CSV table of C-alpha atoms in Angstrom, one decimal:
chain,number,residue,atom,x,y,z
A,1,UNK,CA,58.5,-14.9,-33.3
A,2,UNK,CA,56.8,-17.8,-31.5
A,3,UNK,CA,54.2,-19.7,-33.4
A,4,UNK,CA,52.7,-21.2,-30.3
A,5,UNK,CA,49.1,-19.9,-29.8
A,6,UNK,CA,48.5,-18.4,-26.4
A,7,UNK,CA,45.5,-19.8,-24.5
A,8,UNK,CA,42.6,-17.4,-23.8
A,9,UNK,CA,42.6,-16.2,-20.2
A,10,UNK,CA,39.0,-15.8,-19.1
A,11,UNK,CA,39.8,-13.0,-16.7
A,12,UNK,CA,41.5,-11.0,-19.5
A,13,UNK,CA,38.9,-11.9,-22.1
A,14,UNK,CA,36.6,-9.4,-23.9
A,15,UNK,CA,33.5,-11.0,-22.3
A,16,UNK,CA,34.7,-11.4,-18.7
A,17,UNK,CA,32.3,-8.8,-17.4
A,18,UNK,CA,29.4,-10.5,-19.1
A,19,UNK,CA,29.9,-13.6,-17.1
A,20,UNK,CA,29.7,-11.5,-13.9
A,21,UNK,CA,26.7,-9.4,-15.0
A,22,UNK,CA,24.9,-12.5,-16.1
A,23,UNK,CA,25.3,-14.1,-12.7
A,24,UNK,CA,24.2,-10.8,-11.0
A,25,UNK,CA,21.1,-10.6,-13.3
A,26,UNK,CA,20.1,-14.2,-12.7
A,27,UNK,CA,20.3,-13.7,-8.9
A,28,UNK,CA,18.3,-10.5,-9.2
A,29,UNK,CA,15.7,-12.3,-11.2
A,30,UNK,CA,15.4,-15.0,-8.6
A,31,UNK,CA,15.0,-12.4,-5.8
A,32,UNK,CA,12.5,-10.4,-7.8
A,33,UNK,CA,10.2,-13.4,-8.6
A,34,UNK,CA,10.5,-14.8,-5.0
A,35,UNK,CA,9.4,-11.5,-3.5
A,36,UNK,CA,6.2,-11.7,-5.6
A,37,UNK,CA,5.7,-15.4,-4.8
A,38,UNK,CA,5.9,-14.8,-1.1
A,39,UNK,CA,3.7,-11.7,-1.3
A,40,UNK,CA,1.0,-13.5,-3.2
A,41,UNK,CA,1.1,-16.7,-1.2
A,42,UNK,CA,1.1,-15.0,2.3
A,43,UNK,CA,-0.3,-17.3,5.0
A,44,UNK,CA,-3.4,-15.6,6.4
A,45,UNK,CA,-3.4,-15.3,10.2
A,46,UNK,CA,-5.9,-17.9,11.6
A,47,UNK,CA,-7.0,-19.1,8.2
A,48,UNK,CA,-5.9,-21.4,5.5
A,49,UNK,CA,-4.7,-20.4,2.0
A,50,UNK,CA,-6.3,-22.4,-0.8
A,51,UNK,CA,-5.8,-20.9,-4.2
A,52,UNK,CA,-5.5,-21.6,-7.9
A,53,UNK,CA,-3.0,-19.2,-9.4
A,54,UNK,CA,-1.4,-19.7,-12.9
A,55,UNK,CA,0.6,-16.5,-12.3
A,56,UNK,CA,2.1,-17.9,-9.1
A,57,UNK,CA,3.2,-21.1,-10.8
A,58,UNK,CA,4.6,-19.1,-13.7
A,59,UNK,CA,6.8,-17.2,-11.3
A,60,UNK,CA,7.9,-20.4,-9.6
A,61,UNK,CA,8.9,-21.8,-13.0
A,62,UNK,CA,10.8,-18.6,-13.8
A,63,UNK,CA,12.7,-19.0,-10.5
A,64,UNK,CA,13.6,-22.6,-11.5
A,65,UNK,CA,14.8,-21.5,-14.9
A,66,UNK,CA,16.9,-18.7,-13.5
A,67,UNK,CA,18.4,-21.2,-11.0
A,68,UNK,CA,19.1,-23.7,-13.7
A,69,UNK,CA,20.9,-21.1,-15.8
A,70,UNK,CA,22.8,-19.9,-12.8
A,71,UNK,CA,23.9,-23.5,-12.1
A,72,UNK,CA,25.1,-23.9,-15.7
A,73,UNK,CA,27.0,-20.6,-15.5
A,74,UNK,CA,28.7,-21.0,-12.1
A,75,UNK,CA,29.0,-24.8,-11.8
A,76,UNK,CA,29.5,-26.1,-15.4
A,77,UNK,CA,30.3,-29.7,-16.1
A,78,UNK,CA,34.0,-30.2,-16.4
A,79,UNK,CA,34.1,-33.2,-18.7
A,80,UNK,CA,34.7,-32.7,-22.4
A,81,UNK,CA,31.6,-32.8,-24.5
A,82,UNK,CA,31.4,-34.6,-27.8
A,83,UNK,CA,32.9,-32.7,-30.7
A,84,UNK,CA,33.8,-29.8,-28.4
A,85,UNK,CA,36.8,-27.7,-29.4
A,86,UNK,CA,39.8,-27.6,-27.2
A,87,UNK,CA,39.6,-23.8,-26.6
A,88,UNK,CA,35.9,-24.0,-25.5
A,89,UNK,CA,36.6,-26.9,-23.3
A,90,UNK,CA,39.5,-25.2,-21.5
A,91,UNK,CA,37.7,-21.9,-21.2
A,92,UNK,CA,34.7,-23.6,-19.6
A,93,UNK,CA,37.0,-25.2,-17.0
A,94,UNK,CA,38.5,-21.8,-16.4
A,95,UNK,CA,35.0,-20.5,-15.8
A,96,UNK,CA,34.4,-23.3,-13.3
A,97,UNK,CA,37.6,-22.4,-11.5
A,98,UNK,CA,36.8,-18.7,-11.6
A,99,UNK,CA,33.3,-19.0,-10.0
A,100,UNK,CA,34.6,-21.6,-7.5
A,101,UNK,CA,37.0,-19.0,-6.3
A,102,UNK,CA,34.4,-16.2,-6.3
A,103,UNK,CA,31.8,-18.2,-4.4
A,104,UNK,CA,34.2,-20.0,-2.1
A,105,UNK,CA,32.6,-21.4,1.0
A,106,UNK,CA,29.1,-20.0,0.2
A,107,UNK,CA,26.5,-22.7,1.1
A,108,UNK,CA,25.0,-23.1,-2.4
A,109,UNK,CA,22.9,-26.2,-2.6
A,110,UNK,CA,19.3,-25.7,-3.6
A,111,UNK,CA,20.2,-23.7,-6.7
A,112,UNK,CA,22.0,-26.8,-7.9
A,113,UNK,CA,18.9,-29.0,-7.5
A,114,UNK,CA,17.6,-29.7,-11.0
A,115,UNK,CA,15.3,-32.7,-10.4
A,116,UNK,CA,12.1,-30.7,-9.9
A,117,UNK,CA,12.8,-28.6,-13.0
A,118,UNK,CA,13.3,-31.8,-15.0
A,119,UNK,CA,9.9,-33.0,-13.8
A,120,UNK,CA,8.4,-29.8,-15.2
A,121,UNK,CA,10.2,-30.0,-18.5
A,122,UNK,CA,9.1,-33.6,-19.0
A,123,UNK,CA,5.8,-33.2,-17.2
A,124,UNK,CA,3.9,-35.4,-19.6
A,125,UNK,CA,6.2,-38.4,-19.0
A,126,UNK,CA,6.1,-38.1,-15.2
A,127,UNK,CA,2.4,-37.6,-15.3
A,128,UNK,CA,2.0,-40.9,-17.2
A,129,UNK,CA,4.0,-42.7,-14.5
A,130,UNK,CA,1.9,-41.3,-11.7
A,131,UNK,CA,-1.3,-42.1,-13.6
A,132,UNK,CA,-0.2,-45.7,-13.9
A,133,UNK,CA,0.3,-45.8,-10.2
A,134,UNK,CA,-3.4,-45.1,-9.8
A,135,UNK,CA,-4.2,-48.3,-11.7
A,136,UNK,CA,-4.8,-51.2,-9.3
A,137,UNK,CA,-3.5,-53.7,-11.9
A,138,UNK,CA,-0.1,-52.0,-12.2
A,139,UNK,CA,0.7,-51.0,-8.6
A,140,UNK,CA,0.1,-52.7,-5.3
A,141,UNK,CA,0.8,-49.5,-3.3
A,142,UNK,CA,-1.9,-47.5,-5.1
A,143,UNK,CA,-1.8,-43.7,-4.8
A,144,UNK,CA,-5.5,-43.5,-4.1
A,145,UNK,CA,-5.2,-45.7,-1.1
A,146,UNK,CA,-2.7,-43.2,0.4
A,147,UNK,CA,-4.1,-39.9,-0.7
A,148,UNK,CA,-7.5,-38.3,-0.5
A,149,UNK,CA,-6.9,-35.7,-3.2
A,150,UNK,CA,-4.6,-34.7,-5.9
A,151,UNK,CA,-3.9,-31.0,-6.0
A,152,UNK,CA,-2.8,-29.6,-9.4
A,153,UNK,CA,-1.5,-26.1,-10.0
A,154,UNK,CA,-2.5,-24.9,-6.5
A,155,UNK,CA,-1.1,-23.2,-3.5
A,156,UNK,CA,-1.9,-24.2,0.1
A,157,UNK,CA,-1.0,-22.4,3.3
A,158,UNK,CA,0.0,-25.8,4.9
A,159,UNK,CA,-0.4,-29.5,4.4
A,160,UNK,CA,-3.1,-29.5,7.1
A,161,UNK,CA,-5.5,-27.6,4.9
A,162,UNK,CA,-7.2,-30.9,4.4
A,163,UNK,CA,-7.6,-33.7,6.9
A,164,UNK,CA,-6.5,-36.3,4.3
A,165,UNK,CA,-3.1,-36.5,2.6
A,166,UNK,CA,-2.8,-34.6,-0.7
A,167,UNK,CA,-0.8,-35.8,-3.7
A,168,UNK,CA,1.0,-32.8,-5.1
A,169,UNK,CA,1.0,-32.1,-8.8
A,170,UNK,CA,2.6,-28.7,-9.0
A,171,UNK,CA,1.7,-27.6,-5.5
A,172,UNK,CA,3.2,-24.7,-3.5
A,173,UNK,CA,3.1,-24.8,0.3
A,174,UNK,CA,3.3,-21.2,1.6
A,175,UNK,CA,4.2,-22.0,5.2
A,176,UNK,CA,7.3,-24.0,4.0
A,177,UNK,CA,8.1,-21.9,0.9
A,178,UNK,CA,8.4,-25.2,-0.9
A,179,UNK,CA,7.2,-26.3,-4.3
A,180,UNK,CA,6.2,-29.9,-4.8
A,181,UNK,CA,5.7,-31.8,-8.0
A,182,UNK,CA,4.7,-35.5,-7.8
A,183,UNK,CA,7.4,-37.2,-5.6
A,184,UNK,CA,9.9,-34.4,-5.6
A,185,UNK,CA,10.2,-31.0,-4.0
A,186,UNK,CA,12.4,-27.9,-3.9
A,187,UNK,CA,12.8,-25.1,-1.4
A,188,UNK,CA,12.0,-21.8,-3.0
A,189,UNK,CA,13.0,-19.9,0.2
A,190,UNK,CA,16.5,-21.4,0.1
A,191,UNK,CA,16.9,-20.6,-3.5
A,192,UNK,CA,16.0,-17.0,-2.7
A,193,UNK,CA,18.5,-16.9,0.2
A,194,UNK,CA,21.3,-18.5,-1.8
A,195,UNK,CA,20.8,-15.9,-4.6
A,196,UNK,CA,21.1,-13.1,-2.0
A,197,UNK,CA,24.3,-14.6,-0.7
A,198,UNK,CA,25.8,-14.6,-4.2
A,199,UNK,CA,24.7,-11.0,-4.8
A,200,UNK,CA,26.3,-9.9,-1.5
A,201,UNK,CA,29.6,-11.7,-2.5
A,202,UNK,CA,29.7,-10.0,-5.9
A,203,UNK,CA,29.0,-6.6,-4.3
A,204,UNK,CA,31.6,-7.2,-1.6
A,205,UNK,CA,34.3,-8.1,-4.2
A,206,UNK,CA,33.3,-5.1,-6.3
A,207,UNK,CA,33.9,-7.1,-9.5
A,208,UNK,CA,31.2,-5.6,-11.7
A,209,UNK,CA,32.0,-2.6,-13.9
A,210,UNK,CA,29.2,-0.3,-14.9
A,211,UNK,CA,26.6,1.6,-13.0
A,212,UNK,CA,24.0,-1.2,-13.1
A,213,UNK,CA,23.8,-4.8,-14.0
A,214,UNK,CA,22.0,-6.3,-17.0
A,215,UNK,CA,23.5,-4.4,-19.9
A,216,UNK,CA,26.9,-3.5,-21.3
A,217,UNK,CA,28.4,-1.8,-24.3
A,218,UNK,CA,31.8,-3.5,-24.9
A,219,UNK,CA,34.3,-2.0,-27.4
A,220,UNK,CA,35.9,-4.7,-29.5
A,221,UNK,CA,39.2,-3.1,-30.6
A,222,UNK,CA,37.5,-0.1,-32.3
A,223,UNK,CA,39.6,2.5,-30.5
A,224,UNK,CA,42.8,0.6,-31.3
A,225,UNK,CA,41.9,0.4,-35.0
A,226,UNK,CA,41.1,4.1,-35.1
A,227,UNK,CA,44.4,5.0,-33.6
A,228,UNK,CA,46.4,3.0,-36.1
């Protein structure tokens, strides 16, 4: 009898379906939140949208969190982490290979963009940096010489809502479906479309087991033990 331990095959593993259902659920979450964002921030015909909506920004943040988790699930880092076990390291690379094959040739780009989410997670630090730029003593190209206003936690229909340039501090532009935070931006519309492409691919491949996504009851050798 061989004493060589067989490597875990992710496709044959107990939790294979959870990986797939998690991806499906994250994409559904993105689409659900984006639908509400686009509904709330509809550009009124012949008028400008100018609103303060904490709920809208909460939904945007949810989209970015879903996208971040989707990125980690489907496009994990391949280098070995400090103190990481061999089995976990190899399984993570199997997962990367698996989703690379499943999502082959899909144009997934914006979901991988993590910079704006980082500016939200470390908002205090980025806000300090921007505040320093307003100080004449510390920056020759002062923000207040370039911008008439700073818009915080707001939604505009378009940049032309004001006749002077606006500095965005968590600002959503409905016409573009883009979210701006300080010097960075992300396209919420593209994230929504990319999530739809992933859902279509999962449905086409018919990989998910179960009547609906989001929950599973997985037997862990119970039947085998009862039959012994």
